[in-house]
Structure formats: C-alpha cells, structure tokens
PDB file of C-alpha atoms in Angstrom:
ATOM      1  CA  UNK B   9     -77.170  23.780  31.576  1.00 73.00           C
ATOM      2  CA  UNK B  10     -79.801  21.542  33.182  1.00 81.00           C
ATOM      3  CA  UNK B  11     -79.700  20.167  36.735  1.00 83.00           C
ATOM      4  CA  UNK B  12     -78.168  16.813  35.783  1.00 86.00           C
ATOM      5  CA  UNK B  13     -75.372  18.575  33.909  1.00 86.00           C
ATOM      6  CA  UNK B  14     -74.640  20.659  37.022  1.00 85.00           C
ATOM      7  CA  UNK B  15     -74.538  17.515  39.160  1.00 90.00           C
ATOM      8  CA  UNK B  16     -72.082  15.904  36.739  1.00 91.00           C
ATOM      9  CA  UNK B  17     -69.891  19.019  36.830  1.00 90.00           C
ATOM     10  CA  UNK B  18     -69.987  19.086  40.645  1.00 92.00           C
ATOM     11  CA  UNK B  19     -68.967  15.418  40.823  1.00 94.00           C
ATOM     12  CA  UNK B  20     -66.231  16.021  38.255  1.00 93.00           C
ATOM     13  CA  UNK B  21     -64.923  18.995  40.246  1.00 92.00           C
ATOM     14  CA  UNK B  22     -64.904  16.955  43.466  1.00 95.00           C
ATOM     15  CA  UNK B  23     -63.064  14.114  41.740  1.00 95.00           C
ATOM     16  CA  UNK B  24     -60.448  16.521  40.332  1.00 94.00           C
ATOM     17  CA  UNK B  25     -60.017  18.182  43.715  1.00 95.00           C
ATOM     18  CA  UNK B  26     -59.479  14.803  45.348  1.00 97.00           C
ATOM     19  CA  UNK B  27     -56.930  13.756  42.721  1.00 97.00           C
ATOM     20  CA  UNK B  28     -55.010  17.037  43.047  1.00 96.00           C
ATOM     21  CA  UNK B  29     -54.893  16.655  46.821  1.00 97.00           C
ATOM     22  CA  UNK B  30     -54.247  12.889  46.892  1.00 97.00           C
ATOM     23  CA  UNK B  31     -57.486  12.179  48.755  1.00 97.00           C
ATOM     24  CA  UNK B  32     -58.826   8.655  48.423  1.00 97.00           C
ATOM     25  CA  UNK B  33     -62.480   7.723  48.772  1.00 97.00           C
ATOM     26  CA  UNK B  34     -61.670   6.168  52.151  1.00 97.00           C
ATOM     27  CA  UNK B  35     -59.941   9.379  53.273  1.00 97.00           C
ATOM     28  CA  UNK B  36     -62.926  11.412  52.063  1.00 97.00           C
ATOM     29  CA  UNK B  37     -65.223   9.208  54.128  1.00 97.00           C
ATOM     30  CA  UNK B  38     -63.050   9.965  57.167  1.00 97.00           C
ATOM     31  CA  UNK B  39     -62.936  13.719  56.437  1.00 96.00           C
ATOM     32  CA  UNK B  40     -66.719  13.859  56.128  1.00 96.00           C
ATOM     33  CA  UNK B  41     -67.155  11.969  59.386  1.00 95.00           C
ATOM     34  CA  UNK B  42     -64.842  14.444  61.166  1.00 95.00           C
ATOM     35  CA  UNK B  43     -67.129  17.288  60.009  1.00 94.00           C
ATOM     36  CA  UNK B  44     -70.310  15.503  61.173  1.00 94.00           C
ATOM     37  CA  UNK B  45     -71.243  15.144  57.502  1.00 93.00           C
ATOM     38  CA  UNK B  46     -71.045  11.363  57.278  1.00 92.00           C
ATOM     39  CA  UNK B  47     -70.921   9.862  53.788  1.00 96.00           C
ATOM     40  CA  UNK B  48     -69.973   6.207  53.349  1.00 96.00           C
ATOM     41  CA  UNK B  49     -67.267   5.086  50.966  1.00 95.00           C
ATOM     42  CA  UNK B  50     -69.918   3.048  49.139  1.00 96.00           C
ATOM     43  CA  UNK B  51     -72.012   6.155  48.540  1.00 97.00           C
ATOM     44  CA  UNK B  52     -68.946   8.058  47.334  1.00 97.00           C
ATOM     45  CA  UNK B  53     -68.095   5.219  44.964  1.00 96.00           C
ATOM     46  CA  UNK B  54     -71.661   5.136  43.620  1.00 96.00           C
ATOM     47  CA  UNK B  55     -71.628   8.885  43.012  1.00 96.00           C
ATOM     48  CA  UNK B  56     -68.414   8.639  40.978  1.00 96.00           C
ATOM     49  CA  UNK B  57     -69.733   5.648  39.032  1.00 96.00           C
ATOM     50  CA  UNK B  58     -73.122   7.237  38.360  1.00 95.00           C
ATOM     51  CA  UNK B  59     -73.174  10.998  39.057  1.00 93.00           C
ATOM     52  CA  UNK B  60     -76.894  11.236  38.318  1.00 89.00           C
ATOM     53  CA  UNK B  61     -77.509   9.132  41.450  1.00 89.00           C
ATOM     54  CA  UNK B  62     -76.078  11.853  43.709  1.00 92.00           C
ATOM     55  CA  UNK B  63     -78.342  13.684  46.102  1.00 93.00           C
ATOM     56  CA  UNK B  64     -77.710  17.359  46.687  1.00 90.00           C
ATOM     57  CA  UNK B  65     -77.488  16.806  50.450  1.00 93.00           C
ATOM     58  CA  UNK B  66     -74.771  14.182  49.918  1.00 95.00           C
ATOM     59  CA  UNK B  67     -72.793  16.501  47.639  1.00 94.00           C
ATOM     60  CA  UNK B  68     -73.037  19.227  50.275  1.00 94.00           C
ATOM     61  CA  UNK B  69     -71.727  16.811  52.921  1.00 96.00           C
ATOM     62  CA  UNK B  70     -68.821  15.889  50.650  1.00 96.00           C
ATOM     63  CA  UNK B  71     -68.032  19.562  50.056  1.00 95.00           C
ATOM     64  CA  UNK B  72     -68.127  20.123  53.822  1.00 96.00           C
ATOM     65  CA  UNK B  73     -65.702  17.232  54.312  1.00 96.00           C
ATOM     66  CA  UNK B  74     -63.333  18.743  51.760  1.00 96.00           C
ATOM     67  CA  UNK B  75     -63.764  22.310  53.084  1.00 95.00           C
ATOM     68  CA  UNK B  76     -65.075  23.434  49.711  1.00 93.00           C
ATOM     69  CA  UNK B  77     -67.669  26.197  49.913  1.00 92.00           C
ATOM     70  CA  UNK B  78     -70.643  25.851  47.598  1.00 85.00           C
ATOM     71  CA  UNK B  79     -70.121  29.389  46.328  1.00 87.00           C
ATOM     72  CA  UNK B  80     -66.520  28.704  45.253  1.00 88.00           C
ATOM     73  CA  UNK B  81     -67.578  25.385  43.744  1.00 88.00           C
ATOM     74  CA  UNK B  82     -70.294  27.035  41.659  1.00 85.00           C
ATOM     75  CA  UNK B  83     -67.974  29.884  40.619  1.00 86.00           C
ATOM     76  CA  UNK B  84     -65.409  27.353  39.403  1.00 84.00           C
ATOM     77  CA  UNK B  85     -68.042  25.431  37.471  1.00 81.00           C
ATOM     78  CA  UNK B  86     -69.417  28.603  35.887  1.00 81.00           C
ATOM     79  CA  UNK B  87     -65.930  29.869  35.009  1.00 73.00           C
ATOM     80  CA  UNK B  88     -65.068  26.512  33.499  1.00 71.00           C
ATOM     81  CA  UNK B  89     -68.183  26.640  31.334  1.00 67.00           C
ATOM     82  CA  UNK B  90     -67.429  30.216  30.277  1.00 58.00           C
ATOM     83  CA  UNK B  91     -63.871  29.279  29.303  1.00 57.00           C
ATOM     84  CA  UNK B  92     -65.164  26.443  27.131  1.00 60.00           C
ATOM     85  CA  UNK B  93     -67.620  28.840  25.471  1.00 52.00           C
ATOM     86  CA  UNK B  94     -64.819  31.332  24.796  1.00 49.00           C
ATOM     87  CA  UNK B  95     -62.689  28.652  23.175  1.00 49.00           C
ATOM     88  CA  UNK B  96     -65.584  27.850  20.820  1.00 49.00           C
ATOM     89  CA  UNK B  97     -65.780  31.496  19.742  1.00 47.00           C
ATOM     90  CA  UNK B  98     -62.056  31.774  19.049  1.00 48.00           C
TER      91      UNK B  98
END
C-alpha cells in the first residue's frame, strides 16, 4: 500500500468513527479545539471531499480531537487490509 492509499484509509476510518459516534464536522472542529489541536470545519470538509489533500499533521490533530491513538488507528487499518486479503484467498 502506498502513502496515498494509507491516507485514504485513515480518512475513511475517521469518517466511519464519526458516523458510528454521531459526530458532525462541526462537533469535530469543537473537539479538536478543546484538545488544542485546532482544525477548521472547512479543512475537515476538504479532507473528506479530497483525502489526498490531507496533511499528516492535520490527521494527527483530528485523531487527537477524537481520542484515537495513531497506533490503534494503524492496527485497525492493517487488520482491515488483512481481512480483505483473507477473503480473496477463500
């Protein structure tokens, strides 16, 4: 998986997490601000519209706002990829 694919997976994971927890983009902006990891709603919207535009530092700030550790995020992404690979083999 190349870097852009990882970024897309990270954005997808964040979006899914937000949907599961009923967190709007506006609420995410507020959560990030509370953690001194300010990310504007406009930036969040742009990231969801075009994941390749996301900066790593912004994704880290978003994860901080959501209390998602980077290690658990990466484990989930790797496990998800492994599960898809296993399905192909079956």
